[in-house]
Amino acid sequence: MQAWRIEVLVRESEPDPAGSSAAKALERQGLAPTSVRSRRGFLLGSTLTDAQVRTFARSVLTDPVLETFVVHAPGASSPMPLPGVHRISVLLRKGVTDPVAQSVQKALADLSLPVVEAATYRAYDVKGVDARELATAARRALANAVVNEVLADVLPESFAYSDNQADLAPHPIPLAHLDRTGLEQLSKDGGLALDGAEMLAVQEHYQQLGRAPRRMELETIAQTWSEHCKHKTLTGRIRFDGQIIDNLLKSTIAHVTHTLARDFCVSVFVDNAGIVKFDDEDSVCIKVETHNRPSAIEPFGGAGTGVGGVIRDVLGTGLGARPIASTDVFCLAPPDMPKEQLPAGCLHPRTVLQGVVAGVRDYGNPMGIPTVNGSLHFDADFVGNPLVYVGNVGILKTARAQKKVHAGDYVVALGGRTGRDGIHGATFSSLGLHTKSESVSSGAVQIGDPIAERKVMDAVLALAERDLFSSITDCGAGGFSSAIGEMSEGLGAEIELQGAPLKYEGLAPWEIWISEAQERMVLSVPPRHLDAVKAVCAEECCEVTVLGRFTDTGQLVVKFHGQVHADLDLHFLHKGLPVRERLATYVPNKLTEPNLPAETDCSKALLTVLSDYAVCSKEWIVRQYDHEVQAASASKPLCGPREDGPADAAVLAPKLGSRRGIVLGNGLNPRYSKIDPAAMAECALDEAMRNIVATGGDPDYTAVLDNYCWGNTNNEQRLGELVRASFALRDLALRYRTPFVSGKDSLHNEFKASDRTIVIPGCILVTAMSVIADVARTVNSALCERNSLLVLVGVTKNELGGSTYYKTKGVLGTTVPRVDADLGIAVLNGVYRAIQAGCVLSAHDCSEGGLAVAATEMALGGRLGIRIDLSAVPLGTGLSAASRTEDVLFSESQSRILLEVNKDRLKDLQANLRSAPHAVIGEVNGGDTVTFVRGGKDVCTVTLAAAERAWKRPLDLDGTLIQEVAR
Amino acid sequence: MKAPRVLVLRAPGINCERETHFAFQRAGGAPEFVHVTQLLAKPDSLFDYRVLAVPGGFAYGDDIASGRVLAQELKARLGDRVLQFLDRGGLVLGICNGFQVLVRLGLLPCTRGKLEEEVTLTHNLSNHYECRWVTLQTQKSRCVFLPAGLTVRWPAAHGEGRLVPKDDGLARVLLDEGFAALRYVDASGAPAQHYPANPNGSPNAIAGLTDRTGRVLGMMPHPDRSFLPTHMPNWRETMRQQGTMPEDGDGMVVFREMVKVARADG
């Protein structure tokens, strides 16, 4: 359809930051444009008059101070830009959400103009480059093929969508004649991700019914039975080296929680998020999710909708929780990976990093939820499967922590409209990625609209305040099918799907039913409240639709204009999944301890470790996230007088005016998994607890979450590694008395490159949340005072296997850190008591890079020089006075926390540390170096300035952090 | 004396309404949330309030340009009522996105008493959103409630905060005639022209504006995120030096003084 085309551009005399950013992106592709100027483009329906278009462009689309606009009439032949100037236009593909276009339509309405079709795009005028090279580079640097269409020297003149006719037939799919192979083929062809045994169960069920399943029924079963929704590997039966494990999750994660039976656990494993008591009135809930597959092929949209999804999880917890904080953890290949090492079908890790950070930023910030904690991990094996963990914390009245649907309640959908975006996300995420995933799976990617979600959130919280619904859940994987399927379990539901509001016409009923279009919630509303619900939603500008009623028939019936598309037995849907049985075995990796030559220059080695991606400053990311909104922040992610020191954990006081708070931390080290997954699992929990405790959190009032990301668990060894890790995690959590309140797993993280399969190291992210009485009794990691003392709590052992130091030497090693639970408990409790007693000035845990990095980061944060005597460090297994200096500096032994204490409070501190091994190892001399001595000799010295440069340079992607150094 | 009623505006995408509400309450005001749909259904209800506060956020997603769609809506549906509101003794506060809305609406700096756009708040020179604490100095300005000469630290958190006047003449007027109410300053206290002390590249380091009447104040940095003592990044140091937690954070002055003037005028 022809359209008016309006382009808005910054006046030539003014800086054009969007143009400059595009120029930089093109330069990274090897082009050298002499000039790039950006344009914002708008297409408007051709029924507007010329005068209307110009009025609208002038008063709404254009900034009168800085911008001008040009208008092209529908169908008019428009001349291309001047010779030597090439025009790149970046449009959204049809079906991709365009939130700006919706605002354009709202503005038309506000001006009493006809509300016509609208679309938006970006354009760039580029000088000084070859047209063909530009077109190729622009497709990579300025667009993503999954969601964007790029026009090179062709102008956008009409709307991209086409008028599809919807296929409204129910389409029964005969199964009776198929054997197992045929069934498996049908599952594969349809993207159902069901295995032979599961397909046979479906076949048998429909044989009993004496009919063929309709397409919608088959799709619903596939969604509900997906690994993503049912965790069927970890809840199935595993034969592990002769031992039979029925339900691994129940035997490990849930076992811990049920054994400990901590009284602060309000609701665990039953709701969208785990709920923990906060005070006498309120509880806090927490959930962490992964969004790996979508982020691999479209990092921006994948990470953004990941954030959106986990926010909805929290919003849909209990009878509605208010989201108060977000977390994010990324595992990526190194951003400087040479292009020739990049397997076909993978995005470059730098592109992924920039995309996922922008995705979290551009969803979390507009939602008004602070992103307060996270971490970043790098390994080449993440190249095909980058991991994107996103977490969210909410607060709700404890009295509203339970929910119950009643037969007769209305099924009510709130929020965004349904489109063809995200079809087969749940089943897609249960399959491996391969070189062609980028093209075949594009439908599984969604682009988020945070303001649509904000409206849903505002509406849900307003409805919750007035107690207008009986239950709620979010539309995540599987869309309506999963949400309504879950809510109607044990009851029944009758749905009239034609009422669902659509983004555009042309969707088949089954597509509407399973679409994972974002920003939607499903509520059960008692009939007496329906009018009030509609009124509140109207006031909150949130679309609301009655989809049907909950019943007590045990059947999930979905109709479209009266025609039945699904009539599913809910018992079969939820309980009919055959128990999956998998074989597992564990054979330790054959590794050898490297025989490294003795370090000749420990100072240089320290600078190298500081520059490792695992260790270096993450300020470039942190500053792009709003970590202050909601005014709950009581400890910043960056600390010290110049606000650039790395904080171990976030501290929030979520009830304004009260100092009661929560502390949030996390632990993960993927490299340890390459040596021993059990060590990886223990260390993740220990690190999360160290972060919490080093900040002032209470180890006895801390709940934890587990998020597994693993390779293909159909492989026996891989599953064996997972089993081993799970038991190690169980054992330590039982000792630390930390209940798991929620968790999630993402399996099959393998990438089939043309010549090999790339498997991620098995990862368990442990997220920890502690509730504390007073946020004023917390500390951060930046040194505070000249002449204070440094006390190292814990024992340093010969544990360099998997360490960052070894990584800088290109080796892995075998001596991976393990956790001694007795020692860990003594350290965590001792440091907690000391901080509560007020005798700790600052504290930092030792993790990647060991003692050397922890001490240097404290010094950098406080801008105070230090002198540490390594001879005073309490040593354990494998280390002695005769050991190499670098081993003491860089060992990554667990359960170690470095404290700063005023000399006058040392006795106090020691009394509080009780049995935790500790020693005074140095002092804050306030000079301009970090110095380590051993046996009276200077063995490692770096200036604060050199350390800062080394530490800030690697992820200074805008080149602004180093400027600060130069200042 | 009665606590002055404060209208805390809500709209799709506004997201700092709760802290703004709490800060006014803490200052002795009587804040109420009013959704833009409620306000526009009864536009004259604006006159029931002494203070209009437009909180920060991403109103309507900042689609087209920051604050544009909400400003457009208010302009079309409230019209000159905002000017009448000032005539009747009302006060207006716009923080961050709220400031952007007031600028697009033409209520700031409003040097000629007409709702026309005289300045813009556009993309940071970094071309991306950034969250960092900045140091500001309150200027000798027309503003009837913001005391001059204070040095305060508030967090800035925005992607479009570069304040560009329509011409050099207006740029001079803003500085010389008391419209520039807040400026970014460096460690020496001088107006900061360089990143990061000036986080967005605003010419003349302008962070906040008042209008001709001095009854409107808008700023990019957030007093609504710095009014409690524990908001301040250095509260631990302050506590060590003073032995106790101070009563307020640096942003509280805005809400206290505004409520004080609103009460006196009421």
Short mmCIF file of C-alpha atoms in Angstrom, two decimals, chain B residues 7 19 23 39 58 77 83 109 122 132 140 145 162 178 185 210 237 243 246 249 258:
data_model
loop_
_atom_site.label_atom_id
_atom_site.label_comp_id
_atom_site.label_asym_id
_atom_site.label_seq_id
_atom_site.Cartn_x
_atom_site.Cartn_y
_atom_site.Cartn_z
CA LEU B 7 -0.90 16.34 41.74
CA GLU B 19 9.36 8.16 44.83
CA ALA B 23 9.27 12.80 48.67
CA LEU B 39 -6.93 14.60 34.48
CA PHE B 58 9.62 7.22 29.48
CA ARG B 77 -6.32 18.75 25.79
CA LEU B 83 -0.55 28.95 32.33
CA PRO B 109 11.67 28.27 29.81
CA THR B 122 18.20 16.08 22.78
CA ARG B 132 25.72 8.55 37.10
CA LYS B 140 20.68 32.75 41.36
CA PHE B 145 11.43 28.18 45.80
CA ARG B 162 21.53 17.90 26.17
CA GLY B 178 17.78 33.94 35.64
CA VAL B 185 29.80 21.87 38.07
CA THR B 210 12.83 27.83 35.57
CA GLU B 237 31.69 8.26 54.83
CA GLY B 243 28.78 9.61 63.85
CA PRO B 246 22.04 12.73 58.43
CA GLY B 249 19.81 13.48 51.23
CA MET B 258 8.41 23.76 47.19
#
